[in-house]
PDB file of C-alpha atoms in Angstrom:
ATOM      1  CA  UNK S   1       8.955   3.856 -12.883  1.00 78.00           C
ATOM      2  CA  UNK S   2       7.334   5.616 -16.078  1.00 85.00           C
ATOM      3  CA  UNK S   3       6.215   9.232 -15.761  1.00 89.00           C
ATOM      4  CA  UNK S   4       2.707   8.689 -14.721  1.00 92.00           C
ATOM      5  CA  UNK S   5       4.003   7.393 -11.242  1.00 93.00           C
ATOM      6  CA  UNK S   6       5.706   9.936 -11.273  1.00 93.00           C
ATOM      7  CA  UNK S   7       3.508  12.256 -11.615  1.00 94.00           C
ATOM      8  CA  UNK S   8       1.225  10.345  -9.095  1.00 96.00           C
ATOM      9  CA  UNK S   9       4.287  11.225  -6.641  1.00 96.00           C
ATOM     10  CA  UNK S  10       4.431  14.852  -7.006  1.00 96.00           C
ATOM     11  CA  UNK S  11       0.233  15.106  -6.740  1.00 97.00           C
ATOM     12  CA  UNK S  12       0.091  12.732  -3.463  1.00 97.00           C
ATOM     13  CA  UNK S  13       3.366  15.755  -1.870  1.00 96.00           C
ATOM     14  CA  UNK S  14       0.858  18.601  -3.189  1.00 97.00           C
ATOM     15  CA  UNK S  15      -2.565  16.655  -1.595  1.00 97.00           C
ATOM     16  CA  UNK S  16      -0.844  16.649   2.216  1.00 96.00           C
ATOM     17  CA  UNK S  17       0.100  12.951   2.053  1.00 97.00           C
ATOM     18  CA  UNK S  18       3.437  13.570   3.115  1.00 95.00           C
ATOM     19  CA  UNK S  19       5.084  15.215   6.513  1.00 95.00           C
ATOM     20  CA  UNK S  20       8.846  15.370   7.183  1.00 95.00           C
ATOM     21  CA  UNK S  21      10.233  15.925  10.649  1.00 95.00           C
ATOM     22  CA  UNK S  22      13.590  15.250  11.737  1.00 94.00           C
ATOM     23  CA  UNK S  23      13.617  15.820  15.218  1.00 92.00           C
ATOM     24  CA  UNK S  24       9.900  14.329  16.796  1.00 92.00           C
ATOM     25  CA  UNK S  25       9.267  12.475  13.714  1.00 92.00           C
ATOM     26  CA  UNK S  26       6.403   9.281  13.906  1.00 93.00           C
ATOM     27  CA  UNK S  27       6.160   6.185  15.702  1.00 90.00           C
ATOM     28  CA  UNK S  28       4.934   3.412  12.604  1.00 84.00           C
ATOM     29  CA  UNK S  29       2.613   1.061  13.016  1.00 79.00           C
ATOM     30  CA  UNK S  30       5.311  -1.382  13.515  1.00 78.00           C
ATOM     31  CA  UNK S  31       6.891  -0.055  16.113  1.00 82.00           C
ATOM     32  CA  UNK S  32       9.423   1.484  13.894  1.00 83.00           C
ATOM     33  CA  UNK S  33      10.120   5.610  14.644  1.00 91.00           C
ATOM     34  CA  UNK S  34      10.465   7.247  11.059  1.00 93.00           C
ATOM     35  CA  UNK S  35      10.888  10.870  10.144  1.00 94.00           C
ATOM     36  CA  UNK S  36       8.719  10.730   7.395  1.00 93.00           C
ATOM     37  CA  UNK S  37       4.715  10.095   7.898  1.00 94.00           C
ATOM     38  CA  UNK S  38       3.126   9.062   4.636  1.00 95.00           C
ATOM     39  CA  UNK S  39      -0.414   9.258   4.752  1.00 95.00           C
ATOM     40  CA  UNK S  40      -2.251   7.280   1.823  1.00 96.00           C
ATOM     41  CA  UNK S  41      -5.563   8.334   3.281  1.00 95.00           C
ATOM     42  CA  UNK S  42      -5.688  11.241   1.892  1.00 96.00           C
ATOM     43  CA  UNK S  43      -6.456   9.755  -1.542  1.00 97.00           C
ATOM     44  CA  UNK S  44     -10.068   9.080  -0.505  1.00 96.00           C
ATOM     45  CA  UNK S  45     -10.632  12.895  -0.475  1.00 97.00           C
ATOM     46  CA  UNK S  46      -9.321  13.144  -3.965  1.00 97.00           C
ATOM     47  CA  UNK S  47     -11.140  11.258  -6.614  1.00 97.00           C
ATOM     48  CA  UNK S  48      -9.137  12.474  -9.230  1.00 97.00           C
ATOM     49  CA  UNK S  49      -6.020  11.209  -7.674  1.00 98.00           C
ATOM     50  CA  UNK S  50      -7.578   8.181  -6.270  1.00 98.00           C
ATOM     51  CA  UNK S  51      -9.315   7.328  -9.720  1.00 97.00           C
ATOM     52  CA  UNK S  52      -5.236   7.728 -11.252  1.00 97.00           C
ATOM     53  CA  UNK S  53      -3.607   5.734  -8.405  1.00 98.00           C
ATOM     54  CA  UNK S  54      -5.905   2.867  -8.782  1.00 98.00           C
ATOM     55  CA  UNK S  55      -5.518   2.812 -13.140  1.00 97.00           C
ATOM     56  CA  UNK S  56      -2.136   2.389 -12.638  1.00 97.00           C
ATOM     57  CA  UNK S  57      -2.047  -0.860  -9.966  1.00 98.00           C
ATOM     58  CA  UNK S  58      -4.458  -1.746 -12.649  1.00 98.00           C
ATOM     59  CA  UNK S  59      -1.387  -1.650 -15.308  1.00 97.00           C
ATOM     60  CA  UNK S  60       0.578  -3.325 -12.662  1.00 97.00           C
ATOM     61  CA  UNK S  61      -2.026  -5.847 -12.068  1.00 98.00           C
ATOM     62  CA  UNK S  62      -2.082  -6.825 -16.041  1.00 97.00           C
ATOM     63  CA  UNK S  63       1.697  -6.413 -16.261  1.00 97.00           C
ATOM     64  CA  UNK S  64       2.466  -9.164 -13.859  1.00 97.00           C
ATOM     65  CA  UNK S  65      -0.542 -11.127 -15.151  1.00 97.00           C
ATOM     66  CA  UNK S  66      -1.902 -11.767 -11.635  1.00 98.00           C
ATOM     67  CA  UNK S  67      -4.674 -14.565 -11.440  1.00 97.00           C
ATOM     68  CA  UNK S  68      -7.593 -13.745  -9.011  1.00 98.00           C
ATOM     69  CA  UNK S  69     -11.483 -13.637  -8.581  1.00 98.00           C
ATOM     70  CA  UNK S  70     -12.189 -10.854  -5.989  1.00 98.00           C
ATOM     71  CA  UNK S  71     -10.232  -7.494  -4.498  1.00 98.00           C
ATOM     72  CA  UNK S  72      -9.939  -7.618  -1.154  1.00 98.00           C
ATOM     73  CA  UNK S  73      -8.689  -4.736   0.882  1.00 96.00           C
ATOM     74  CA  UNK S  74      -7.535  -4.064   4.582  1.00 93.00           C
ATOM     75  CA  UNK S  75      -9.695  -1.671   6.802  1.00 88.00           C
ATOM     76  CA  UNK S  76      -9.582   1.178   7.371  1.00 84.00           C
ATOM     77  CA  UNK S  77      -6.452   2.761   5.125  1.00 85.00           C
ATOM     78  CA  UNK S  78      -6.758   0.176   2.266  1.00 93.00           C
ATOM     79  CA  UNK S  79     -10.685   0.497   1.782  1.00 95.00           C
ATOM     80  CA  UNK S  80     -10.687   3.273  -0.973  1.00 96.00           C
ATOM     81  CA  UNK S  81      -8.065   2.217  -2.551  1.00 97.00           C
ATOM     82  CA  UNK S  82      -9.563  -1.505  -2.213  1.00 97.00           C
ATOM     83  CA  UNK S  83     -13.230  -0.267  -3.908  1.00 97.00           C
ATOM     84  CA  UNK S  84     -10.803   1.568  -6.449  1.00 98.00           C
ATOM     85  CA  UNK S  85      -8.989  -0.894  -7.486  1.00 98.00           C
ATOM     86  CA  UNK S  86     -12.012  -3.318  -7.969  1.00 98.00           C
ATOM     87  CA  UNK S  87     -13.915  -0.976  -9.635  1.00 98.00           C
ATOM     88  CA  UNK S  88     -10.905  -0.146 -12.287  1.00 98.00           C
ATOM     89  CA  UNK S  89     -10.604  -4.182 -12.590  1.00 98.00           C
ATOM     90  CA  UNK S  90     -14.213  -4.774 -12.736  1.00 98.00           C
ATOM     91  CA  UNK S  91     -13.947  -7.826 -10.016  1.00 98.00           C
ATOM     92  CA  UNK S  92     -16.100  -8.169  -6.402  1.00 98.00           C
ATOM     93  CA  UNK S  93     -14.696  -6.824  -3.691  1.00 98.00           C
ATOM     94  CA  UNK S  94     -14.656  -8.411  -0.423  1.00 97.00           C
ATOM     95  CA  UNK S  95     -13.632  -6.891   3.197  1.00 96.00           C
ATOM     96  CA  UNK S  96     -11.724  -8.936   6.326  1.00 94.00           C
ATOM     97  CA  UNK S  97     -13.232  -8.253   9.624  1.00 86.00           C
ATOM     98  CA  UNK S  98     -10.238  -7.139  11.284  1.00 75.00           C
ATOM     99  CA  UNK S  99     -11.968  -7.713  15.001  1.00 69.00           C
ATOM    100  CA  UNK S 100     -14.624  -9.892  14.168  1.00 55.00           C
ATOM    101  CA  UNK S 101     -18.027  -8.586  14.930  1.00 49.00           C
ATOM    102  CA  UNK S 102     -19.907  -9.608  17.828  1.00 51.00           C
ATOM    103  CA  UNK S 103     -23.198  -8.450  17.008  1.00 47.00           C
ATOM    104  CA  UNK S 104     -25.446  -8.506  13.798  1.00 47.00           C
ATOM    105  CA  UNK S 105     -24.641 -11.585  11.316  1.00 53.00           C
ATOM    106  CA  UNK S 106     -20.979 -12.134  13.270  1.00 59.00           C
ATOM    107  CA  UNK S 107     -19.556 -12.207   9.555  1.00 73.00           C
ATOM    108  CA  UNK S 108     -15.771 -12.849   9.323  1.00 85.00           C
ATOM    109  CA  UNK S 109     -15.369 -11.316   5.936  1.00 92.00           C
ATOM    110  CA  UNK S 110     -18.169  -8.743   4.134  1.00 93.00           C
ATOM    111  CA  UNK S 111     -19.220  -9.147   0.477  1.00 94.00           C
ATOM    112  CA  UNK S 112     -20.217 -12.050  -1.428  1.00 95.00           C
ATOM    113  CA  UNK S 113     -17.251 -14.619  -2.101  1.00 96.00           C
ATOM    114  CA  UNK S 114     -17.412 -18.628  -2.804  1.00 96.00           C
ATOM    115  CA  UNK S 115     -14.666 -20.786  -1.079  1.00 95.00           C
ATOM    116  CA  UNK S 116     -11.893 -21.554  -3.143  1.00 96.00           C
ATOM    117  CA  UNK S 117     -12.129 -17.937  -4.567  1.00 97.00           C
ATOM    118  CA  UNK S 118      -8.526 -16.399  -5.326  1.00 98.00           C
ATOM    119  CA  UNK S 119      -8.016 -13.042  -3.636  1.00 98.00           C
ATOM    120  CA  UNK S 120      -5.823 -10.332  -4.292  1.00 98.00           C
ATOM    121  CA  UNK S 121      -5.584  -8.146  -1.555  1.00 98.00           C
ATOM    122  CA  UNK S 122      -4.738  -4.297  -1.564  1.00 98.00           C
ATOM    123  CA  UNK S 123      -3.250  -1.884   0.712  1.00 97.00           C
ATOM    124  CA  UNK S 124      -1.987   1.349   0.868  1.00 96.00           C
ATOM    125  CA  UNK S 125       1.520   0.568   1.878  1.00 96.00           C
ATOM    126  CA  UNK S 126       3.161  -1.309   3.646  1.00 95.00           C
ATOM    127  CA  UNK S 127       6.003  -1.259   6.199  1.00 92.00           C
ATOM    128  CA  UNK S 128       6.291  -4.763   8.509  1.00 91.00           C
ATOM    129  CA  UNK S 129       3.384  -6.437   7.171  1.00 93.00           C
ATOM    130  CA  UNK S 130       2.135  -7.251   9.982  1.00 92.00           C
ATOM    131  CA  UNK S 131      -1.806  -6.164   8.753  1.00 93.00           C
ATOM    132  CA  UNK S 132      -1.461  -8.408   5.501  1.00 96.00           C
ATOM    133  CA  UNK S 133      -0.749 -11.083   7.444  1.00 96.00           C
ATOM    134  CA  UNK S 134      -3.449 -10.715   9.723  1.00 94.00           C
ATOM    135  CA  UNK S 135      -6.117  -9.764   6.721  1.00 95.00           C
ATOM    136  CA  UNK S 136      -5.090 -13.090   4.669  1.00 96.00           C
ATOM    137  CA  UNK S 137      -5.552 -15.172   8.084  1.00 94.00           C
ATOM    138  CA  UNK S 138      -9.188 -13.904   8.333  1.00 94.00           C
ATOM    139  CA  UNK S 139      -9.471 -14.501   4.630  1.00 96.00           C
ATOM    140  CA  UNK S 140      -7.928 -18.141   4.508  1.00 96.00           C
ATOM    141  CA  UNK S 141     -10.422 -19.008   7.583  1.00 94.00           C
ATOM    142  CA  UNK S 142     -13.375 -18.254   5.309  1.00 95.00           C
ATOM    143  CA  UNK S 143     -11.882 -20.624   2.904  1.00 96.00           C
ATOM    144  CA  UNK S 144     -10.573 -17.807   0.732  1.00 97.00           C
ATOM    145  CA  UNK S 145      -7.301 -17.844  -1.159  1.00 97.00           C
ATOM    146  CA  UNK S 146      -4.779 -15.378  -1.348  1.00 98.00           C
ATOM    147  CA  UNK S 147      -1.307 -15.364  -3.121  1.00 98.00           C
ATOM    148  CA  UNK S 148      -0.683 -11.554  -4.248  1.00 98.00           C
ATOM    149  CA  UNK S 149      -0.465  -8.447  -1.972  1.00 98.00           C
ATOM    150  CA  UNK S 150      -0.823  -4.789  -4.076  1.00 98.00           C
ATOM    151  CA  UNK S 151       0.046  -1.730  -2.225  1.00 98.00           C
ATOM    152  CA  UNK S 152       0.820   1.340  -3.649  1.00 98.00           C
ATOM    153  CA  UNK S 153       4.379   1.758  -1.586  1.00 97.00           C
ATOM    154  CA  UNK S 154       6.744  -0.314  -0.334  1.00 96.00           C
ATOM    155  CA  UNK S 155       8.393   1.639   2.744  1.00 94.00           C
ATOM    156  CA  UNK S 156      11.440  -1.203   1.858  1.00 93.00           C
ATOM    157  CA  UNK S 157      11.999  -2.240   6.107  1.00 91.00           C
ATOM    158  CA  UNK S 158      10.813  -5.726   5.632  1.00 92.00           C
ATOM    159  CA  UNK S 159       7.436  -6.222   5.016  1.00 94.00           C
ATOM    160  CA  UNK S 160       8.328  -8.093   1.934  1.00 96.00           C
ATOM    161  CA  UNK S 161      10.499 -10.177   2.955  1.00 96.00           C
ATOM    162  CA  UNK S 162       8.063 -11.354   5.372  1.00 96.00           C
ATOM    163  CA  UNK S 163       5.144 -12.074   3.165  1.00 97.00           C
ATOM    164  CA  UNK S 164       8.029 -13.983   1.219  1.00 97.00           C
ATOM    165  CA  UNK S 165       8.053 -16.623   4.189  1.00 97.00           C
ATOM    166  CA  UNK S 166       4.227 -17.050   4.285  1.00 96.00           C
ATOM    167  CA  UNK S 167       4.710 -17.439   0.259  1.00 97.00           C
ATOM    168  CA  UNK S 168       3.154 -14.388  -0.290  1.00 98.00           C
ATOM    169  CA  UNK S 169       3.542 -11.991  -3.370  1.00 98.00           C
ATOM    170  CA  UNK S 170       4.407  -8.503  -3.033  1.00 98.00           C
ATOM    171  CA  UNK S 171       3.532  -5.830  -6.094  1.00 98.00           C
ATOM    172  CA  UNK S 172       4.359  -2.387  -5.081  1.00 98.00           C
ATOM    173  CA  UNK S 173       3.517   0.848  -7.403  1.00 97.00           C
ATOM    174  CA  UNK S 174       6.898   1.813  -6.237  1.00 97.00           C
ATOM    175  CA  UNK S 175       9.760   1.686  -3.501  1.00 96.00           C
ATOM    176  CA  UNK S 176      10.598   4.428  -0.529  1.00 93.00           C
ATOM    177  CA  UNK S 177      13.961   4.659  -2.427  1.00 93.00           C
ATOM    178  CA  UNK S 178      11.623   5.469  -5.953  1.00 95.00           C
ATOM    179  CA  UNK S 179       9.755   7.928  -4.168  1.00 96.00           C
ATOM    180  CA  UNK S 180      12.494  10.022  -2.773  1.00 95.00           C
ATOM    181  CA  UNK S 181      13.857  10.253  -6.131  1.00 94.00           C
ATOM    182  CA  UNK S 182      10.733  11.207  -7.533  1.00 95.00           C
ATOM    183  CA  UNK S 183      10.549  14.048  -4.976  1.00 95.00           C
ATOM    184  CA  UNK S 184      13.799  15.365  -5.792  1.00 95.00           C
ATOM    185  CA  UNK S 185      13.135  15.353  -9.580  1.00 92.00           C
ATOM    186  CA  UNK S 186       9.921  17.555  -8.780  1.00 93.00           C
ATOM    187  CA  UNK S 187      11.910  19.658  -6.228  1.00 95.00           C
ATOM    188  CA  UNK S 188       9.453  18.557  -3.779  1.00 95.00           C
ATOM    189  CA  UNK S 189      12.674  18.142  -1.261  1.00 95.00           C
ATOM    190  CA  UNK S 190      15.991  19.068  -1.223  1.00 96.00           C
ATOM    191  CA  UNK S 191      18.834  17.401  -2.435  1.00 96.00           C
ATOM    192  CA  UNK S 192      19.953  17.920   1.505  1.00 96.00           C
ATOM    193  CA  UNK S 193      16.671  16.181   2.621  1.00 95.00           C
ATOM    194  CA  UNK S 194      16.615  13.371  -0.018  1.00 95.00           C
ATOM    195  CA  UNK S 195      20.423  12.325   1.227  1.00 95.00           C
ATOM    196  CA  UNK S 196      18.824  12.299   4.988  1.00 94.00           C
ATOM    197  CA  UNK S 197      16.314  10.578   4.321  1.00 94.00           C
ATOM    198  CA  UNK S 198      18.313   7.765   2.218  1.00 91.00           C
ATOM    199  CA  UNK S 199      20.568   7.587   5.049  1.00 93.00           C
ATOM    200  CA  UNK S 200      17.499   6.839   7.365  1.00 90.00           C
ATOM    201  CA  UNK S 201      16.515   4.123   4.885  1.00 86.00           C
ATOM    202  CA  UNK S 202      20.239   2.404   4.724  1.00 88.00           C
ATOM    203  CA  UNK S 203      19.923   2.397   8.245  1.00 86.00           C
ATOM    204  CA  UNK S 204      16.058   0.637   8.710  1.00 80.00           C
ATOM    205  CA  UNK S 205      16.329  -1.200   5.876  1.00 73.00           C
ATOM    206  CA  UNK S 206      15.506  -5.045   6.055  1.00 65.00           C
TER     207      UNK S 206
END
């Protein structure tokens, strides 16, 4: 993790994105109760930030040497970061209909796309995976091909493991575990809070 992630970690702390609490704490997504809340979605309120977040998956994205045609990203958290992303790659962007509409054209996935088209699809984190798997099932019904899943972190309690068994790629900006230490480094926690909160982690990890 190279000092411009880490940076990135000490701005998203000082923008609101994250909220510790060790007694209510959050109920994830995934059912999963966490005393930590990162919220991503604060990024589309700083374009700065956003603009900085999405340059780097784009290092990340030439670094692994990824192979695709469009950006697709998962309503609503990922959709920033999605338009981002594309616009730092210079590649289409496309949008799964979560709950397929009803009423106007009844379109299963916005934007303009030919089938066969490789997608790569982007998300702000990304915990049990469950919304990945749901976004690439819209995406493959459209004839749409996806391989690769970006997010910018990996909350490490199993989400990649199960894109692994849909053969599924995972590319994460950086770990839980890397983001605690970058905390800690910035004196954003305390060295009290960081060992808490890597217990918590042993303990949900998958």
């Amino acid at each position: 993790m190279g000092r411009t992630t880490i940076k990135i970690i000490k701005d998203l702390y000082n923008a609101g994105a994250v909220r510790i609490d060790f007694e209510k704490g959050w109920t994830l997504k995934s059912g999963l109760w966490s005393p930590v809340y990162i919220n991503l979605r604060v990024l589309q309120s700083y374009p700065k930030l956003l603009q900085n977040v999405a340059g780097e998956l784009k290092r990340l994205v030439l670094k692994k040497k990824l192979k695709y045609d469009s950006i697709a990203s998962i309503p609503l958290g990922g959709l920033p970061l999605g338009i981002a992303v594309s616009l730092a790659v210079k590649k289409p962007h496309v949008l799964p209909r979560m709950d397929s509409k009803k009423h106007g054209l009844s379109v299963r996935v916005d934007g303009v796309y030919k089938k066969g088209n490789r997608v790569l699809l982007v998300d702000d984190l990304i915990t049990a995976a469950t919304s990945k798997l749901e976004a690439v099932s819209e995406l493959n019904n459209v004839g749409l091909w996806v391989k690769d899943v970006l997010v910018v972190l990996d909350r490490q309690q199993g989400g990649k493991e199960a894109l692994l068994k849909s053969k599924l790629r995972l590319h994460a900006l950086f770990t839980f575990d890397e983001f605690l230490k970058a905390l800690l480094i910035h004196k954003k926690i305390s060295r009290e809070i960081y060992l808490k909160l890597g217990t918590y982690l042993e303990k949900n990890q998958k």
